[in-house]
Structures are given as C-alpha cells and as structure tokens.
Coordinates of C-alpha atoms in Angstrom, one line a residue:
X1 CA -128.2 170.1 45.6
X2 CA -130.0 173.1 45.4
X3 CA -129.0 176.3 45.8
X4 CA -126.3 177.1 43.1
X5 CA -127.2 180.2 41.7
X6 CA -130.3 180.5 43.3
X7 CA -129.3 183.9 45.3
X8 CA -130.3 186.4 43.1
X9 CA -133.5 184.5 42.2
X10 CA -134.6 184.3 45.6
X11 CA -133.8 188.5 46.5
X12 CA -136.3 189.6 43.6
X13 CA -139.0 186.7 45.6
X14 CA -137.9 188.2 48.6
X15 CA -138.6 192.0 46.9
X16 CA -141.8 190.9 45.3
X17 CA -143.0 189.7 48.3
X18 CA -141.5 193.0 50.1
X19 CA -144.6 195.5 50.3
X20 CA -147.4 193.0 50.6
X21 CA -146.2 190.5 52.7
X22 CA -148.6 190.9 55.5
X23 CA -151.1 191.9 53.6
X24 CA -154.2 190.0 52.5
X25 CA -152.8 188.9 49.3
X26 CA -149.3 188.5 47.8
X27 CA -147.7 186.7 44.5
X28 CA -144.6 185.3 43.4
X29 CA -141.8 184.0 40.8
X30 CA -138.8 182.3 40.8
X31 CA -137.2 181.5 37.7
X32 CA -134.2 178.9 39.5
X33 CA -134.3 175.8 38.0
X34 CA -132.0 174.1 40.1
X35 CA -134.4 175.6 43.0
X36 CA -136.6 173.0 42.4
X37 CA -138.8 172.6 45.6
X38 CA -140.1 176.3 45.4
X39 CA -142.2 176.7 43.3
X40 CA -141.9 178.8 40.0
X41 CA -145.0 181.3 40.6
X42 CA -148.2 181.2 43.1
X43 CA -150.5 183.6 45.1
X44 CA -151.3 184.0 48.5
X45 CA -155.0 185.3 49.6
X46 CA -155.9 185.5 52.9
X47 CA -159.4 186.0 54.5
X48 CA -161.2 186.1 58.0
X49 CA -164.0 183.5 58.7
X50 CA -166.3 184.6 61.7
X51 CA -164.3 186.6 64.8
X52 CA -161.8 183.1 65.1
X53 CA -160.8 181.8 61.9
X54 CA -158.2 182.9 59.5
X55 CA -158.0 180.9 56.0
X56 CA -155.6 181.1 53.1
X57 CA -156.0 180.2 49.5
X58 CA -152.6 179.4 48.0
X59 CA -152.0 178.8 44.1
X60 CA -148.8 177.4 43.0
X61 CA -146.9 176.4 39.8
X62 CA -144.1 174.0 39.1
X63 CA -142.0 174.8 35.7
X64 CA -141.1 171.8 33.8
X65 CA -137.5 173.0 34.4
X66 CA -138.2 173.1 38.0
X67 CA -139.8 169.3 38.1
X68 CA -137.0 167.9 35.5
X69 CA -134.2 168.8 38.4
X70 CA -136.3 166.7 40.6
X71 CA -135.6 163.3 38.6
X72 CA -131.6 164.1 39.0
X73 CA -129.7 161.3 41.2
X74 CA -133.0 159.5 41.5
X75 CA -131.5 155.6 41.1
X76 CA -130.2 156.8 44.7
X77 CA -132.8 158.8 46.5
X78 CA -136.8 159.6 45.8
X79 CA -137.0 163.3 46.6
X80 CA -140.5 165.2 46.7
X81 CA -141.3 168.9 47.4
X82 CA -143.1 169.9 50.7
X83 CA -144.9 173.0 51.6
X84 CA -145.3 174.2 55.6
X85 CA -147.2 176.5 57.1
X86 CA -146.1 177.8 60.5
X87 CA -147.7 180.4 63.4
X88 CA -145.3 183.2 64.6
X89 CA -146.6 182.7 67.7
X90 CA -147.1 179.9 70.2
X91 CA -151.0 178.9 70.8
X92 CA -152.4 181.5 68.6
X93 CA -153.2 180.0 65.8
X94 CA -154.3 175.9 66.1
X95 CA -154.5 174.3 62.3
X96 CA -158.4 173.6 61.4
X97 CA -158.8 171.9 58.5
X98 CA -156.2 171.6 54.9
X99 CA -156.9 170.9 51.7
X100 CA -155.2 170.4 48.4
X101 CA -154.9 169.6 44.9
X102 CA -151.3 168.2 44.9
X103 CA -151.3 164.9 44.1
X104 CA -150.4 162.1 47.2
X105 CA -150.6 165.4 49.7
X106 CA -149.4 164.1 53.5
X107 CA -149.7 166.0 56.2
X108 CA -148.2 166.7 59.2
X109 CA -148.6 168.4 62.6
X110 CA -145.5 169.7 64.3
X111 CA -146.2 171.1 67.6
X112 CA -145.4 174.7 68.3
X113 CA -142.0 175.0 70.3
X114 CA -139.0 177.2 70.1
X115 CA -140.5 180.4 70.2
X116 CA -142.5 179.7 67.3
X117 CA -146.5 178.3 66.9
X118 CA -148.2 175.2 65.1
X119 CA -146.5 173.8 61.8
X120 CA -148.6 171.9 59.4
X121 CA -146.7 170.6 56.1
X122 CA -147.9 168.8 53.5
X123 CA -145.2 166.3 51.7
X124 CA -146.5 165.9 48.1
X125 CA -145.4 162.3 47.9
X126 CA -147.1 162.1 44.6
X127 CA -144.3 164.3 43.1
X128 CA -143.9 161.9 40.1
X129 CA -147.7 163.4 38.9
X130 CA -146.7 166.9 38.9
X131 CA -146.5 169.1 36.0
X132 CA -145.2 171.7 34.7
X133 CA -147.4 174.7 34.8
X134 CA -150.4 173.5 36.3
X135 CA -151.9 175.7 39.1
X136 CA -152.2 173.2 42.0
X137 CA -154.6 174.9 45.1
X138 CA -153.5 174.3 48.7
X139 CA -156.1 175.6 51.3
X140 CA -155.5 176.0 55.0
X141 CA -157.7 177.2 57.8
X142 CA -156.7 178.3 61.1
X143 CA -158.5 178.7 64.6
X144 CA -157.7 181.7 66.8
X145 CA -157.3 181.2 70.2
X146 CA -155.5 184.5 71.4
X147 CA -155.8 188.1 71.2
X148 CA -152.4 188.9 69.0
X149 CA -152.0 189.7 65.9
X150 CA -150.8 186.4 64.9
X151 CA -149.1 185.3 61.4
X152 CA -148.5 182.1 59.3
X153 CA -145.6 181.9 57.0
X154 CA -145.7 179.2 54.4
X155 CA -142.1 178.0 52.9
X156 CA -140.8 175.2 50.6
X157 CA -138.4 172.5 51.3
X158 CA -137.1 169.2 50.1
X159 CA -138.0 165.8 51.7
X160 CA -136.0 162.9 50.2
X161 CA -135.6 158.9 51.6
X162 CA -133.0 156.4 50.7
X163 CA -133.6 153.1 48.9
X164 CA -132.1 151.2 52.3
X165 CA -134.4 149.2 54.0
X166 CA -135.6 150.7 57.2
X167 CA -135.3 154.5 55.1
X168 CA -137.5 157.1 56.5
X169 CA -139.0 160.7 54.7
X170 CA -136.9 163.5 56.3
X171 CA -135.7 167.0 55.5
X172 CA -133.1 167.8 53.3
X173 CA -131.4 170.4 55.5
X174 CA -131.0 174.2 54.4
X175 CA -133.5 173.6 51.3
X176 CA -135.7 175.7 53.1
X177 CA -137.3 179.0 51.3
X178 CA -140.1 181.8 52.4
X179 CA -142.9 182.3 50.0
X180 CA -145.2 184.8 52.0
X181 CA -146.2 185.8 55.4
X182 CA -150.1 186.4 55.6
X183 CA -151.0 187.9 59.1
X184 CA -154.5 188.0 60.7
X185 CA -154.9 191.9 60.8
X186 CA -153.9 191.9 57.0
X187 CA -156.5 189.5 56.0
X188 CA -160.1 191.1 54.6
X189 CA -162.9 189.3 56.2
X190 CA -165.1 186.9 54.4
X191 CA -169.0 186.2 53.7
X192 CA -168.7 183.1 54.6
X193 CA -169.7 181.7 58.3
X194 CA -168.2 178.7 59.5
X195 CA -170.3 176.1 61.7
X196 CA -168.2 175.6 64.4
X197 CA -169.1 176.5 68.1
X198 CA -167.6 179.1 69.7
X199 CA -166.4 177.9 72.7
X200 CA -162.3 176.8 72.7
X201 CA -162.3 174.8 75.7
X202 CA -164.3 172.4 73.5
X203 CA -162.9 172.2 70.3
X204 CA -160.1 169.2 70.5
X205 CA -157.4 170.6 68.7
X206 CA -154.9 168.4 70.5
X207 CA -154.8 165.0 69.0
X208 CA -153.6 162.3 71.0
X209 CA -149.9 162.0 70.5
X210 CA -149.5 165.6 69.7
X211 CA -150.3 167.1 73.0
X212 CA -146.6 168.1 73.6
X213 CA -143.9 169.8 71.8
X214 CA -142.0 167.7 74.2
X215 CA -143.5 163.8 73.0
X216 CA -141.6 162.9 69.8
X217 CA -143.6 162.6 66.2
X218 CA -142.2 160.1 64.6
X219 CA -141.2 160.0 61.1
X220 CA -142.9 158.7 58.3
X221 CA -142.0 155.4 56.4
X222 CA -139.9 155.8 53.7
X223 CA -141.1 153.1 51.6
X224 CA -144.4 155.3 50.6
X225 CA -142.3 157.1 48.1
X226 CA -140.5 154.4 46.7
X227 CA -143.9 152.1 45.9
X228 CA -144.2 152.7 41.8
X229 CA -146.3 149.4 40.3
X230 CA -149.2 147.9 41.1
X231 CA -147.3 145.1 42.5
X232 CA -145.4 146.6 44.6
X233 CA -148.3 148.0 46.4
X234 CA -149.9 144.4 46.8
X235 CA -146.8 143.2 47.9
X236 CA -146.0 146.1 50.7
X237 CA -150.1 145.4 52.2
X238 CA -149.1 141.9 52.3
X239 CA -145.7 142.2 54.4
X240 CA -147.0 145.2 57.0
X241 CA -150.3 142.6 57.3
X242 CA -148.1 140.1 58.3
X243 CA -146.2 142.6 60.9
X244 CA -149.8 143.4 62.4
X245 CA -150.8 139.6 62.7
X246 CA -147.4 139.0 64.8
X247 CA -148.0 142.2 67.0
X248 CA -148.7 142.0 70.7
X249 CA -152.4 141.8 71.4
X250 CA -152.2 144.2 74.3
X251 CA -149.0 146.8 73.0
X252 CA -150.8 150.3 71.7
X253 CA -149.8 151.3 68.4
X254 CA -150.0 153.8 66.1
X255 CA -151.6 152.7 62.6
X256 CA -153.2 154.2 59.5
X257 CA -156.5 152.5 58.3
X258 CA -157.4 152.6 54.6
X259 CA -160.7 152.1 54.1
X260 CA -162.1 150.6 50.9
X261 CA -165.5 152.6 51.4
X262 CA -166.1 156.1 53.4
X263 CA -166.2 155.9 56.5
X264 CA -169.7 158.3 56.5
X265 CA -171.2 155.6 54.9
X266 CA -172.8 154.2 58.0
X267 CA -172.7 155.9 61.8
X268 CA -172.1 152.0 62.9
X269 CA -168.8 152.3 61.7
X270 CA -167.3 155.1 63.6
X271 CA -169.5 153.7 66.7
X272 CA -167.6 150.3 66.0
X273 CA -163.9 151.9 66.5
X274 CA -165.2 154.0 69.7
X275 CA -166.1 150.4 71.1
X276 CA -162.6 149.1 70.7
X277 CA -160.8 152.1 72.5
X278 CA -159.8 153.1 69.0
X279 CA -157.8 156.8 69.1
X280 CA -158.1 158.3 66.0
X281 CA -156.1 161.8 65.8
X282 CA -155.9 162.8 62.0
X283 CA -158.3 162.5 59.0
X284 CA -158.4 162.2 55.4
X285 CA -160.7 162.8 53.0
X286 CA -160.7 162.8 49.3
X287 CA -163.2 164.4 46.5
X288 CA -163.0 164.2 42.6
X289 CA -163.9 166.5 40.1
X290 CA -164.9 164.8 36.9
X291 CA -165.5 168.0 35.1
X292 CA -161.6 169.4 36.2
X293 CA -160.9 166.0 36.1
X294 CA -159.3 167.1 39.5
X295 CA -158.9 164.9 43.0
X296 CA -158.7 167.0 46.3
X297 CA -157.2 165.4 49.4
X298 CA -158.6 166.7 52.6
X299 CA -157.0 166.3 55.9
X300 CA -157.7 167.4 59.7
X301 CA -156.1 166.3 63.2
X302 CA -159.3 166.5 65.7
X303 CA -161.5 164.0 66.5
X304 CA -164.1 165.7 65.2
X305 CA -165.2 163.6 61.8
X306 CA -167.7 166.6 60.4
X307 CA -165.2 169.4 61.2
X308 CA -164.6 169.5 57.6
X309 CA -168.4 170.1 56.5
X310 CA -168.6 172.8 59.6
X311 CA -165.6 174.3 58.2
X312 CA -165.9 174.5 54.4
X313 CA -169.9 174.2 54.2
X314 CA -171.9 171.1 53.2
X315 CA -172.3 172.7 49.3
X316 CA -168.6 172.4 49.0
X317 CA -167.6 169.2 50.6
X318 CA -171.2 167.2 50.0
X319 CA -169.1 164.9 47.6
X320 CA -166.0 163.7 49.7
X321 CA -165.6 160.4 51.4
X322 CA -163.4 159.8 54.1
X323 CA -160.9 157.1 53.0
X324 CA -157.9 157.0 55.7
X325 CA -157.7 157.6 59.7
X326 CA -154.6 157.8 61.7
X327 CA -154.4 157.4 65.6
X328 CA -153.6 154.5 68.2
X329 CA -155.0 151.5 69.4
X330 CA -153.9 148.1 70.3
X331 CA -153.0 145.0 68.2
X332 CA -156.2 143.0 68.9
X333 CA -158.2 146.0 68.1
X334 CA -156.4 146.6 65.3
X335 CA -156.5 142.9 64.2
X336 CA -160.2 142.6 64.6
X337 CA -160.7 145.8 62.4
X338 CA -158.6 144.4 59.5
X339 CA -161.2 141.7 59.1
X340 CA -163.8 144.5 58.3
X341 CA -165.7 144.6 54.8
X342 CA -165.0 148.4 54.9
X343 CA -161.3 148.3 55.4
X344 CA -159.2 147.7 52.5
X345 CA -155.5 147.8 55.0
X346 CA -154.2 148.4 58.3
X347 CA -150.6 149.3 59.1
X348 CA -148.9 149.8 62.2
X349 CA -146.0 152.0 62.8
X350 CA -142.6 150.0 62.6
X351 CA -138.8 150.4 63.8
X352 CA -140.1 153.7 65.0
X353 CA -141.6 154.8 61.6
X354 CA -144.9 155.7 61.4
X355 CA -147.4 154.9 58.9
X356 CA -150.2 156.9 56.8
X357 CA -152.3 155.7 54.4
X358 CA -152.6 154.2 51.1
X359 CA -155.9 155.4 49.4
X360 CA -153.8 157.3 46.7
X361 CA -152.1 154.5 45.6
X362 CA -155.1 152.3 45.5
X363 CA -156.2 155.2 42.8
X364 CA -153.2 156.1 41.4
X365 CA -151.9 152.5 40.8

C-alpha cells in the first residue's frame, strides 16, 4: 500500500544519509506521501555516556500528507507507524532505557538472532494524535557489553490489525525503510555521567521471558488500536476482568498492570508484588510538560525500577510516575493485586496475545 512511487524518494534519503551515516549526527527528508510510515524529515544525534553507554536523540516529523494516507482503508484495518532500533551485532549493545514524545508509544524487545543484535521498536499506537509537522523526540540509550565497534540502525515500518475478533498488531511486510545508522566510534562523548554500576554481570538486562531468541514473544492484542470512546475503554477493562477472575489460580501468566497512582509512591508497593512471586520484566513511566503542554512515555525491560533516574539523572526525570508494569505471575496473585487501591486494571495475555497497558487511554479518553 505503500511504496508506489516511492523509489526515487527514498535514493535521495539514502544519499542524504550517504556521508554521515556513521557519524555522530545525520538528517533527513522524504517528500513520499504515499510513504507514510517514514517520516517526512528528522535528525539523528548520537553521543557516548561514560566508557559503556551509547545514547541517541532522534527528532522526527510527520507531513499532513504523510498522516492523511494513513486514514485510507481504515473502515477495514487500523494502521499505526512504528520505529525500531536494531544492533549490528549480537550482545554488543543491550537496550537501557527509551523514551518518547509520540503519543500511545509501545515498546518492544526483540531478541537478537540471525546474525543481527537487540531490536527495540516502539508502535505509536496513538497514531490518530499525530500531526503534521510537529517535531516528536524519541530517545534511546544503549549499554555496551563488548569490545566492537557496534552500530544501531533505526528504520520505519507499518503495523496494522484487523477488526476480527481475536486480531493481533503485526508487521505489514516489506514496509520497511532505513533512516540512519549511528555507530559507537562515530558518536562524540558526552558531559553527562550516568549512575549506573559498572559491573555487567549485575545489570539484569535479560527480562524474564526474553532470555532467548529461541522462546517466542508473543504478539500484542489487537484490540488496543481499535479502542476510540470512553466507553469502549470501560467496556474492554470490564470483559479482560472477567477473563482474569475465570483464570486458573495456579497457571502463570503474563499481564500488564495499570496503576491508578505511581508505583514510587510508597516502597510497600513494589515490596507487596516481590511477596507474591510477581515477575515484572518491562516498565513504563510517563511525565507531562505543562509548559510544552507535552506527555513523555518512558519505558525500560530490567527489573531495575530507578534505572531510569540512574540513566537520565534525577533533574530530568524527578517529575515522572510509573503508571504500567509488564511481567508474569499467577492468577491468584494476579487476582489479589486487582483488588489494590493503587491499581486501576489488570490484564492477562489471551489466545496467545499479549497485553500492555492502558494508562494512555485513561488520559487520552
């Protein structure tokens, strides 16, 4: 659906791109309309934190042109842009923490495998919010655990789902397009030192069910993109809280928590989920600036909840709450923790879907 004439549009990326593309920073255009999913301009900066972690600051812009061929054959399919970051090369770089200004920002870790390293991509399931010509950030930082010159390539693609019941996010295939390769030699180092310790063995940068390129992810749950009303929300937390109240007591799951307050509000709380053999594998954080009238979505896969102060500095992310966990645990943990004054919902992954969380619904909705 995509790439009609988009040939030529892509070659002068590709040649824009050309000299710099390793380098520390690097821009581009792309004019395609019907090219949707990339996006119509950005810049790339890279920079080195410490002796072990390489960030990049990302700036991109839609073109109402771009975002008006996203509503085409909606009354069949919901389709949202998605942005992915991946390592050249296997277990050199380990994703740290991601942050963004797209609105509904998902992410997701893909495990490296076929002679390739870690993916992270971000879905921007709130595509409908987007627009045209507003410079949205994405920020990504990266741990170094080799002694390569590793790189990270960030392209674009299309994620869709049906209206079927059952429907799941998933790749529209060949929408896929480069927008810059930033390598760790290329980036300029930075001021600023990051908290964390220095030893590797200790960081857990293998969440639970990600430990294997081999163990499957599972895909997300189509009906995320498909929820537009206020109503439809309340009725989707009422039909997944009746799934978790028929689950098996015993059976582990995987479920997304949204919580109604941070969870940094109280050390109980976190001390509360240890206690039930709760598994928690990916964060999400969320700040707003009233000034910018701006919300930033924060997200990180360790079990480590202040990774993302150690990372960014307290100055920076002294103002964020975090509103949604992901992980496993069984259904009479799960149960029990649906009953706390902190949680707004819990979901539990379904027909092989996973779930994530609903926090910017509750806002956006």
């Amino acid at each position: 659906m995509k790439k009609t004439g988009a040939f030529a549009a892509f070659l002068s990326l590709q040649l824009l791109l050309g000299s710099s593309a390793l380098a520390g920073t690097a821009e581009f255009t792309n004019a395609d309309a019907a090219n949707w999913d990339l996006p119509a301009q950005g810049k790339l900066e890279s920079k080195r934190m410490d002796d072990n972690m390489l960030t990049v600051e990302t700036s991109l812009q839609w073109s109402k042109e771009k975002l008006g061929e996203r509503e085409k054959n909606r009354a069949v399919y919901s389709y949202v842009p998605a942005l992915r970051w991946t390592a050249n090369v296997e277990n050199e770089l380990k994703g740290a923490v991601m942050a963004t200004t797209l609105p509904g920002a998902k992410f997701d870790l893909i495990p490296a495998g076929d002679k390739q390293g870690e993916t992270v991509r971000v879905t921007v399931a709130g595509a409908a919010d987007l627009q045209g010509g507003k410079p949205y950030r994405l920020y990504s930082s990266w741990y170094k655990t080799g002694t390569e010159d590793p790189a990270l390539t960030l392209r674009s693609q299309v994620r869709y789902t049906t209206y079927m019941p059952g429907a799941k996010v998933t790749d529209l295939p060949g929408s896929d397009d480069r927008i810059g390769t930033m390598s760790w030699n290329g980036a300029e180092s930075a001021s600023w030192r990051t908290k964390l310790i220095r030893d590797p063995d200790v960081l857990p940068f293998f969440p639970v069910w990600y430990e294997s390129a081999d163990e499957e992810i599972l895909p997300v749950k189509g009906a995320y993109l498909r929820i537009t009303s206020r109503e439809a929300l309340d009725l989707y937390k009422t039909e997944q809280t009746k799934k978790l109240m028929e689950a098996s007591d015993t059976q582990t799951y995987r479920f997304a928590i949204t919580a109604s307050s941070s969870l940094l509000d109280a050390e109980l709380k976190s001390k509360r989920l240890e206690e039930l053999g709760v598994k928690i594998s990916q964060y999400y954080a969320y700040s707003y600036d009233e000034k910018k009238n701006e919300r930033t979505t924060y997200s990180w896969f360790q079990t480590d909840k202040d990774l993302l102060t150690k990372v960014l500095g307290e100055d920076k992310t002294k103002s964020y709450s975090v509103m949604e966990i992901e992980g496993k645990a069984t259904g009479e943990a799960l149960k029990q923790i649906s009953e706390w004054d902190w949680v707004d919902f819990v979901e539990i992954e379904e027909s092989g879907h996973r779930p994530t969380g609903v926090y910017w619904l509750n806002q956006k909705l």
